[in-house]
PDB file of C-alpha atoms in Angstrom:
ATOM      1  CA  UNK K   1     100.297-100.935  13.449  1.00 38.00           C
ATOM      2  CA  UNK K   2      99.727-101.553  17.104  1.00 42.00           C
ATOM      3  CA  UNK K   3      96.037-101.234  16.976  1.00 47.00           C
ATOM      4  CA  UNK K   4      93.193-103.008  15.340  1.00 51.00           C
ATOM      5  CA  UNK K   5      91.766-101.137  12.735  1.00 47.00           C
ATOM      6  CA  UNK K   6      88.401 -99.305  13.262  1.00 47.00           C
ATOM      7  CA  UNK K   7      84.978-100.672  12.611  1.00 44.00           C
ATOM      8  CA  UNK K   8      84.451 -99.130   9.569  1.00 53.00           C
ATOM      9  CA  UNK K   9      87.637-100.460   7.938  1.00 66.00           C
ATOM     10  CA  UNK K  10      87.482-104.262   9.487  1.00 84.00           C
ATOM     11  CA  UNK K  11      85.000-106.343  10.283  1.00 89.00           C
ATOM     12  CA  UNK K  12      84.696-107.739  13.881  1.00 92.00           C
ATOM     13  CA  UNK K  13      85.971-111.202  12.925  1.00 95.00           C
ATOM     14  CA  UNK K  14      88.418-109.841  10.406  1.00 94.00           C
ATOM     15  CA  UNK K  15      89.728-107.617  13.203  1.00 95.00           C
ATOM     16  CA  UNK K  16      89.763-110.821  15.353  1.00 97.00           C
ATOM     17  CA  UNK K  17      92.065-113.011  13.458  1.00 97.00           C
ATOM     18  CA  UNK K  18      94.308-110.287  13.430  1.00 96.00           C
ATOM     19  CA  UNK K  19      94.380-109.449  16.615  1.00 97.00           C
ATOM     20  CA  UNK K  20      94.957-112.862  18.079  1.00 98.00           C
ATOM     21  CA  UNK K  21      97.981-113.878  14.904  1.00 98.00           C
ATOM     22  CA  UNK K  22      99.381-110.556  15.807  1.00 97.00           C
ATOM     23  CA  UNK K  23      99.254-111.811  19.436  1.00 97.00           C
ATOM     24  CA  UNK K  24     100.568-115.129  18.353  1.00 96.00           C
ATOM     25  CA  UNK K  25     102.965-113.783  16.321  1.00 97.00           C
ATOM     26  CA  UNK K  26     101.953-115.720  12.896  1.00 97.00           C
ATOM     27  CA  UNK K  27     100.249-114.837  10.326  1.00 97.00           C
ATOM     28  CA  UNK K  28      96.349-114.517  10.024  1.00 97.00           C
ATOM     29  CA  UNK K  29      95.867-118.033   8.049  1.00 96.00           C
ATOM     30  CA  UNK K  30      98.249-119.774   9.941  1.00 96.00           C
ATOM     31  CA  UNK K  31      95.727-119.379  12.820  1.00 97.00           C
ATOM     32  CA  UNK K  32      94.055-123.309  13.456  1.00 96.00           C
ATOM     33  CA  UNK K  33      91.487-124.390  13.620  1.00 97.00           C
ATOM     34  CA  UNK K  34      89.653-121.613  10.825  1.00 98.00           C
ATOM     35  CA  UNK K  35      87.294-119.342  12.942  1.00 98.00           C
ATOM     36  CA  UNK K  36      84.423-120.369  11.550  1.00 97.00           C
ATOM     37  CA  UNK K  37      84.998-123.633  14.089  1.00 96.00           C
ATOM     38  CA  UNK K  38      84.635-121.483  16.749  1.00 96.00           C
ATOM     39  CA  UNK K  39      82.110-118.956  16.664  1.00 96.00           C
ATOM     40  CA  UNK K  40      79.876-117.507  13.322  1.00 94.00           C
ATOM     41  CA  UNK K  41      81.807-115.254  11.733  1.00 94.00           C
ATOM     42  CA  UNK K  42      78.822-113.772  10.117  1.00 92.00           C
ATOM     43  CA  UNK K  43      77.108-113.894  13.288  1.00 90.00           C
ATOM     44  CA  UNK K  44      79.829-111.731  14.672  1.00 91.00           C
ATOM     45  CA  UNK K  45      80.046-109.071  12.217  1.00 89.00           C
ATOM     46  CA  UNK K  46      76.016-108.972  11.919  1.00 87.00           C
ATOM     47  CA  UNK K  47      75.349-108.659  16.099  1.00 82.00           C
ATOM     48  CA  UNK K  48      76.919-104.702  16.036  1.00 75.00           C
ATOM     49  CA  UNK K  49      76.332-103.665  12.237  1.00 69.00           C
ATOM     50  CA  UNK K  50      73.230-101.815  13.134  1.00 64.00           C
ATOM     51  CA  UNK K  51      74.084 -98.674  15.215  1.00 63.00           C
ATOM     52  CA  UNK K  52      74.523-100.437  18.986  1.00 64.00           C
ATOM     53  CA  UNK K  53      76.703 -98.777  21.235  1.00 69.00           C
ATOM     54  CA  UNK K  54      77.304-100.639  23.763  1.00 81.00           C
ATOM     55  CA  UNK K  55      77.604-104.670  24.799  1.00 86.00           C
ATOM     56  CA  UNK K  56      80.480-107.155  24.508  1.00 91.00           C
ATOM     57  CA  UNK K  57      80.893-110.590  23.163  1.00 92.00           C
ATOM     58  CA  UNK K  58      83.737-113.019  24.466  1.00 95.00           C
ATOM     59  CA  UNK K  59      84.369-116.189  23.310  1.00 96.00           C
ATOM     60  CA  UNK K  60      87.867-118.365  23.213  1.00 97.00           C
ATOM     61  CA  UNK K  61      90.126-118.710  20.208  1.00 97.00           C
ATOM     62  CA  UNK K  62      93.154-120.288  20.070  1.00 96.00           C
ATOM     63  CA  UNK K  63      94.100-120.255  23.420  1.00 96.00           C
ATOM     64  CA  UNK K  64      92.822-116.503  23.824  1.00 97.00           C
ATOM     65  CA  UNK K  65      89.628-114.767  25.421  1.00 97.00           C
ATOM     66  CA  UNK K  66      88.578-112.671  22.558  1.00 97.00           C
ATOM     67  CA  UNK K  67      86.433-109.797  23.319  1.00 96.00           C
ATOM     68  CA  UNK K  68      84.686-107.990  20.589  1.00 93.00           C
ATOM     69  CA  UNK K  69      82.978-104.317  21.528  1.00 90.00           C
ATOM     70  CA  UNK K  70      79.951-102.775  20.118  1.00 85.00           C
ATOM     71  CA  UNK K  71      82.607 -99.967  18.976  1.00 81.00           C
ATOM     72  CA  UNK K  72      84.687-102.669  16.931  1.00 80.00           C
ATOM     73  CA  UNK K  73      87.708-102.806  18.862  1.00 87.00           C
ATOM     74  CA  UNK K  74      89.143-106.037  19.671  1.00 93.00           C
ATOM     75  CA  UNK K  75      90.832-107.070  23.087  1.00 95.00           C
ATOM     76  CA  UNK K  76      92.572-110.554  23.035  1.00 96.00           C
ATOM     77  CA  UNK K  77      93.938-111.428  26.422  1.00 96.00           C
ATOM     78  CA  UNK K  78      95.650-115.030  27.056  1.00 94.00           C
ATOM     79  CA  UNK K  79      92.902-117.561  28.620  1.00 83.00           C
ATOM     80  CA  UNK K  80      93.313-117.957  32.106  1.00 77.00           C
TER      81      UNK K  80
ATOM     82  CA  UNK O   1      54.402-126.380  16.820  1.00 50.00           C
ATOM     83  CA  UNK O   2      56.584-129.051  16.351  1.00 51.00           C
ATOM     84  CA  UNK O   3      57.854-128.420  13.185  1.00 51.00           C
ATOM     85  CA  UNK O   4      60.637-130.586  13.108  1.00 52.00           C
ATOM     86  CA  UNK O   5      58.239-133.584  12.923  1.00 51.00           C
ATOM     87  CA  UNK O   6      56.903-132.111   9.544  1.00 53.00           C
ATOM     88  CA  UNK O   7      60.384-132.341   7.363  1.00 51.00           C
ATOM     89  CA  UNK O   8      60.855-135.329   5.282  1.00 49.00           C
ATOM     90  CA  UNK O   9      62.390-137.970   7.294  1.00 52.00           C
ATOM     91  CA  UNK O  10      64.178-139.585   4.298  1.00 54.00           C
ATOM     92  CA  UNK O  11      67.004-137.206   4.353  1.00 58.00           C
ATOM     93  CA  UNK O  12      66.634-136.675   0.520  1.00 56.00           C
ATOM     94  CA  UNK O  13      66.848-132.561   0.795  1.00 74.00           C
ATOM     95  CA  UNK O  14      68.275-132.381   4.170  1.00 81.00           C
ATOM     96  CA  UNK O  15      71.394-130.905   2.508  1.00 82.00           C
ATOM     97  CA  UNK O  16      69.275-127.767   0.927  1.00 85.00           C
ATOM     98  CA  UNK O  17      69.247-125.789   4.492  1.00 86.00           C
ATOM     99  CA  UNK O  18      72.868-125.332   5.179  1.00 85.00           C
ATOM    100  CA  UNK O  19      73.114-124.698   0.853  1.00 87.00           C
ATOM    101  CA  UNK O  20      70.737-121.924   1.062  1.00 88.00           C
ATOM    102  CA  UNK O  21      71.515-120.445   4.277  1.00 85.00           C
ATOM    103  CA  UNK O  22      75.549-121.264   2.177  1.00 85.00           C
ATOM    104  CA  UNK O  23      74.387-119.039  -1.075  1.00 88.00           C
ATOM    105  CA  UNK O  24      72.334-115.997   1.727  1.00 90.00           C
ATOM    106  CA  UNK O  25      75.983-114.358   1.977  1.00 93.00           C
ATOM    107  CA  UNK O  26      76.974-112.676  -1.410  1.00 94.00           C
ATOM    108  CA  UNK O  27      80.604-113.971  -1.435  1.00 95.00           C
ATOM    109  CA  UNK O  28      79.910-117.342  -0.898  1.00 96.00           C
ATOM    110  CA  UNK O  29      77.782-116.876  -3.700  1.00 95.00           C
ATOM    111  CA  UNK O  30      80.456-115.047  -5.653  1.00 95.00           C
ATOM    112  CA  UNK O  31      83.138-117.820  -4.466  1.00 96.00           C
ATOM    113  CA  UNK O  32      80.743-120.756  -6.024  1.00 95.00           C
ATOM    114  CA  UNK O  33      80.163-119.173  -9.029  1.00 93.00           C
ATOM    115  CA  UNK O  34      84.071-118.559  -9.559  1.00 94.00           C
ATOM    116  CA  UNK O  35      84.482-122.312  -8.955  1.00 94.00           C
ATOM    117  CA  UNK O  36      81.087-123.288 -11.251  1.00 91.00           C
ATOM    118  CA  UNK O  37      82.378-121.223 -14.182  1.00 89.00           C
ATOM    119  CA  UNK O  38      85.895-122.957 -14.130  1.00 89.00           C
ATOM    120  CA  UNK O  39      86.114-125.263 -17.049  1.00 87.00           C
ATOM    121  CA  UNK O  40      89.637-127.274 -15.521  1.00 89.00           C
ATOM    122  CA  UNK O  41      88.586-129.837 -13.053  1.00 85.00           C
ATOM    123  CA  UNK O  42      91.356-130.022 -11.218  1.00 93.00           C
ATOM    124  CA  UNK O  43      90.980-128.411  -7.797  1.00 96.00           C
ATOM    125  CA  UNK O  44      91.649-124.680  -7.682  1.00 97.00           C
ATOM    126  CA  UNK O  45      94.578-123.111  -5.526  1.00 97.00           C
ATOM    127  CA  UNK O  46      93.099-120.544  -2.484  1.00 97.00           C
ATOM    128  CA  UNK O  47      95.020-118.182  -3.628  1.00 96.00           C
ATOM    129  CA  UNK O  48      93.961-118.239  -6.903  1.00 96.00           C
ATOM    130  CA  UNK O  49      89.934-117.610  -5.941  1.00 97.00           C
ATOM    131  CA  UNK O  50      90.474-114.826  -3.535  1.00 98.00           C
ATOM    132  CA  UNK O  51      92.719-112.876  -6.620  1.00 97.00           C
ATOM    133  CA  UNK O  52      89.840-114.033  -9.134  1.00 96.00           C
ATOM    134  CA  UNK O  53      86.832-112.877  -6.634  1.00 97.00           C
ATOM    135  CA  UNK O  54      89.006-109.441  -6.347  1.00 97.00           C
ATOM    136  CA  UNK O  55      89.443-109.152 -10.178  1.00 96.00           C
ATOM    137  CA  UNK O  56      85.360-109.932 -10.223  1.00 94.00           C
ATOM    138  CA  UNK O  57      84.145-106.964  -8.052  1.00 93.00           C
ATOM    139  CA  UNK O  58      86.911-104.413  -9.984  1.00 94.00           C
ATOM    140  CA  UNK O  59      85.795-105.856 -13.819  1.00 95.00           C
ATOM    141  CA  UNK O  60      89.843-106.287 -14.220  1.00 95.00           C
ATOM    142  CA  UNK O  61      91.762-109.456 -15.298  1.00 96.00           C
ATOM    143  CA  UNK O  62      92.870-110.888 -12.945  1.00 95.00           C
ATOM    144  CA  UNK O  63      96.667-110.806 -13.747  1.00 95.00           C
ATOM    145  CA  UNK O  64      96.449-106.695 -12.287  1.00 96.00           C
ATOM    146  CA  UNK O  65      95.297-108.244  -8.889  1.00 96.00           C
ATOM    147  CA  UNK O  66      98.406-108.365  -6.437  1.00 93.00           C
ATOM    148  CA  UNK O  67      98.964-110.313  -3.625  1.00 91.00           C
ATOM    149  CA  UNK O  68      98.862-107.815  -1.202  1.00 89.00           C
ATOM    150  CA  UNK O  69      95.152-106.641  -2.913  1.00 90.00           C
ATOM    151  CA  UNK O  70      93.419-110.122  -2.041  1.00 94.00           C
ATOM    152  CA  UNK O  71      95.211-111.273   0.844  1.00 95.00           C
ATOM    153  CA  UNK O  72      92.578-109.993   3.437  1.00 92.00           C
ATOM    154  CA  UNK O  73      90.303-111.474   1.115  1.00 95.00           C
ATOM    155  CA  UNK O  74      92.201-114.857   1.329  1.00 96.00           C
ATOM    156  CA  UNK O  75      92.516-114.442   4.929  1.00 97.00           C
ATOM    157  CA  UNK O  76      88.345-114.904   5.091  1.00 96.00           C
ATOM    158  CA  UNK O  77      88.311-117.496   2.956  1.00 98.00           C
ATOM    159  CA  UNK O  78      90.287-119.242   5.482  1.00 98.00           C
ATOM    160  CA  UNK O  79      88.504-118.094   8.305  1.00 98.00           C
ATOM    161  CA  UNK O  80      84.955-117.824   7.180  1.00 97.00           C
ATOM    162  CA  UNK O  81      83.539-118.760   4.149  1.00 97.00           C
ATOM    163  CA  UNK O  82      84.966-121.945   3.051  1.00 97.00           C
ATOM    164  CA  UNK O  83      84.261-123.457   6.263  1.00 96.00           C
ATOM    165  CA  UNK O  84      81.069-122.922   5.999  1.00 95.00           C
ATOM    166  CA  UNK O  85      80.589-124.175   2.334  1.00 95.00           C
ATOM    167  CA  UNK O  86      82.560-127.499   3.424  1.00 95.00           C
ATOM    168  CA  UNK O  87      80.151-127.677   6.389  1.00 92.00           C
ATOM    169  CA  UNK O  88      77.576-127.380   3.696  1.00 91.00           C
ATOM    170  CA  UNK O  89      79.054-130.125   1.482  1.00 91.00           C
ATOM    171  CA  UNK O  90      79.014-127.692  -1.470  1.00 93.00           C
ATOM    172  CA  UNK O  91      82.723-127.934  -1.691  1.00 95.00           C
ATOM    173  CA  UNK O  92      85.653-130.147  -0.857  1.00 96.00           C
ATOM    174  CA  UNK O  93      88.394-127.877   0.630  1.00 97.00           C
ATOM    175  CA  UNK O  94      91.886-129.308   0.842  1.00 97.00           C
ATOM    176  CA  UNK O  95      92.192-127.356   4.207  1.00 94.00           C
ATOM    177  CA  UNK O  96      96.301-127.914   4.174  1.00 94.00           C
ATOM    178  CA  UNK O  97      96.960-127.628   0.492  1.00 95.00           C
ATOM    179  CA  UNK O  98      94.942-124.733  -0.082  1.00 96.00           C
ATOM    180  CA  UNK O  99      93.040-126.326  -2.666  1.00 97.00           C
ATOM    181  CA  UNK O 100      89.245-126.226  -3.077  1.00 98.00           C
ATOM    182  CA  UNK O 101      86.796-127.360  -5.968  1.00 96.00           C
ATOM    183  CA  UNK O 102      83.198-127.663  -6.715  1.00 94.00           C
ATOM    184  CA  UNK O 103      81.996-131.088  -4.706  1.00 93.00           C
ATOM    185  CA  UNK O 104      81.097-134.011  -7.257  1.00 91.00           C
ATOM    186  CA  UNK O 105      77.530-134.679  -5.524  1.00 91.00           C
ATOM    187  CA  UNK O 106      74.940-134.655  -8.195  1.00 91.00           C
ATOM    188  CA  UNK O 107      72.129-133.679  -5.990  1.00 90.00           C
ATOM    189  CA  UNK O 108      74.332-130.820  -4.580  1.00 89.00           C
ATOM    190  CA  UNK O 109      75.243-129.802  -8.140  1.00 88.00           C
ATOM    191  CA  UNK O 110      71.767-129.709  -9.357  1.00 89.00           C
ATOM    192  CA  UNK O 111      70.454-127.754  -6.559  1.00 88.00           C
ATOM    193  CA  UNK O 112      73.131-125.391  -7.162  1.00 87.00           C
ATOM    194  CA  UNK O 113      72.665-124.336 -11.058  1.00 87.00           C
ATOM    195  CA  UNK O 114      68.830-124.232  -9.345  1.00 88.00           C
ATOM    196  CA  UNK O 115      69.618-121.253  -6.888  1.00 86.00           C
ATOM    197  CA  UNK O 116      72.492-119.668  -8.718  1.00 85.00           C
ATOM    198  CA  UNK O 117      71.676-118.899 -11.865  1.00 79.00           C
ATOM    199  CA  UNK O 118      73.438-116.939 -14.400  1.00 72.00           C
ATOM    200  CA  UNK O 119      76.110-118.658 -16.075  1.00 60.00           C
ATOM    201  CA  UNK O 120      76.005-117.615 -19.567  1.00 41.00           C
ATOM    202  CA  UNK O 121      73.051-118.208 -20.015  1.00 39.00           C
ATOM    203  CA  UNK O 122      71.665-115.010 -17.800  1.00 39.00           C
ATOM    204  CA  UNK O 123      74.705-112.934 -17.653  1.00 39.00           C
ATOM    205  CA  UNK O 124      73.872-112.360 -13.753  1.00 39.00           C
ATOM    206  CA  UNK O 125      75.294-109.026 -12.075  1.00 41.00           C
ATOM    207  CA  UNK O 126      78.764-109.490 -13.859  1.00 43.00           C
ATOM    208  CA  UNK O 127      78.435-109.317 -16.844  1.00 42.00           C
ATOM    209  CA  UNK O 128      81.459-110.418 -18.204  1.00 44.00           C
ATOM    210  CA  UNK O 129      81.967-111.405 -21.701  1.00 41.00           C
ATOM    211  CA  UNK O 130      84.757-113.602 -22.182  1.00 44.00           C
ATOM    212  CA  UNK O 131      86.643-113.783 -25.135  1.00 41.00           C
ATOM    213  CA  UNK O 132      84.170-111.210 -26.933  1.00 40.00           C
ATOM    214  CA  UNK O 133      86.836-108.165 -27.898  1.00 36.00           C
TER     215      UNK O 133
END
């Protein structure tokens, strides 16, 4: 329960808002404003669908840096 | 080219681009349909779509859809998909009560039962029959 599920059970910005409510310590919709304020969430899950390996995309959420890798795992980190 | 200078500057269809680019993702597609087939007006609970939309893709009523089986689905609806059908005016979302219904704009409406067919009257992908035992 510690990690963020692989890429081929979660999308990228399903495995986002759970990785930064687990980090908040609330649950997924309780998470404000929605994520779709913040970045594309079909954006995100369409930029590493098709067999890239490598790359990252960061972006802020909720008081987070989010980073998203071309593998699907998600790092949240508090924002500087 | 300068294509912006070619679109109609009256405004009239400037809400058609973010309804198509709305109805290019297959469950916001599924999610308007859900709310266009509803015959109560009153504004549906959140909850309530995301166990319908789940009960849709299994053929099942929805009463045998838990919680726990469309709460990842809820948790998208949330995050994703009906902030983007708000941006799109197709909806109103009641973003604190959870509620969300069809939006009353005619023009929206119209352009709607234009690129989502499939009501009754084409039986679409589902296929459901209701009340036909």
């Amino acid at each position: 329960m510690t990690e963020v599920a692989s890429p081929a059970r979660l999308e990228p910005s399903q495995a986002v808002v759970e990785a930064v409510a687990k980090a908040e310590g609330v649950g997924p919709r309780e998470l404000s404003p929605p994520l779709a304020y913040v970045v594309d969430p079909d954006a995100l899950d369409s930029l590493f669908d098709r067999s890239k390996t490598d790359g990252v995309v960061r972006f802020r959420y909720c008081g987070y840096t989010v980073s998203v890798l071309a593998s699907g795992s998600v790092d949240v980190q508090t924002a500087a | 080219m300068d294509t912006e200078s070619a679109r109609p500057e009256t405004g009239e269809a400037e809400f058609l681009e973010p309804l198509t680019e709305s109805l290019s993702n297959p469950e916001r597609r599924s999610i308007l349909r859900v709310l266009r087939d509803r015959t109560e007006s009153d504004p549906l609970p959140v909850e309530r779509l995301a166990t319908e939309l789940v009960a849709r893709d299994r053929d099942a009523p929805p009463s045998t859809v838990t919680a726990e089986q469309s709460d990842r689905r809820r948790t998208m609806l949330y995050h994703c998909h009906l902030p983007k059908l708000h941006r799109a005016a197709v909806i109103d979302w009641d973003r604190a009560g959870e509620r969300v219904s069809l939006t009353d704009r005619s023009e929206i409406r119209e352009a709607l039962s234009a690129l989502l067919p499939g009501s009754e009257s084409q039986g679409s992908s589902t296929d459901r029959r209701r009340g036909s035992s």
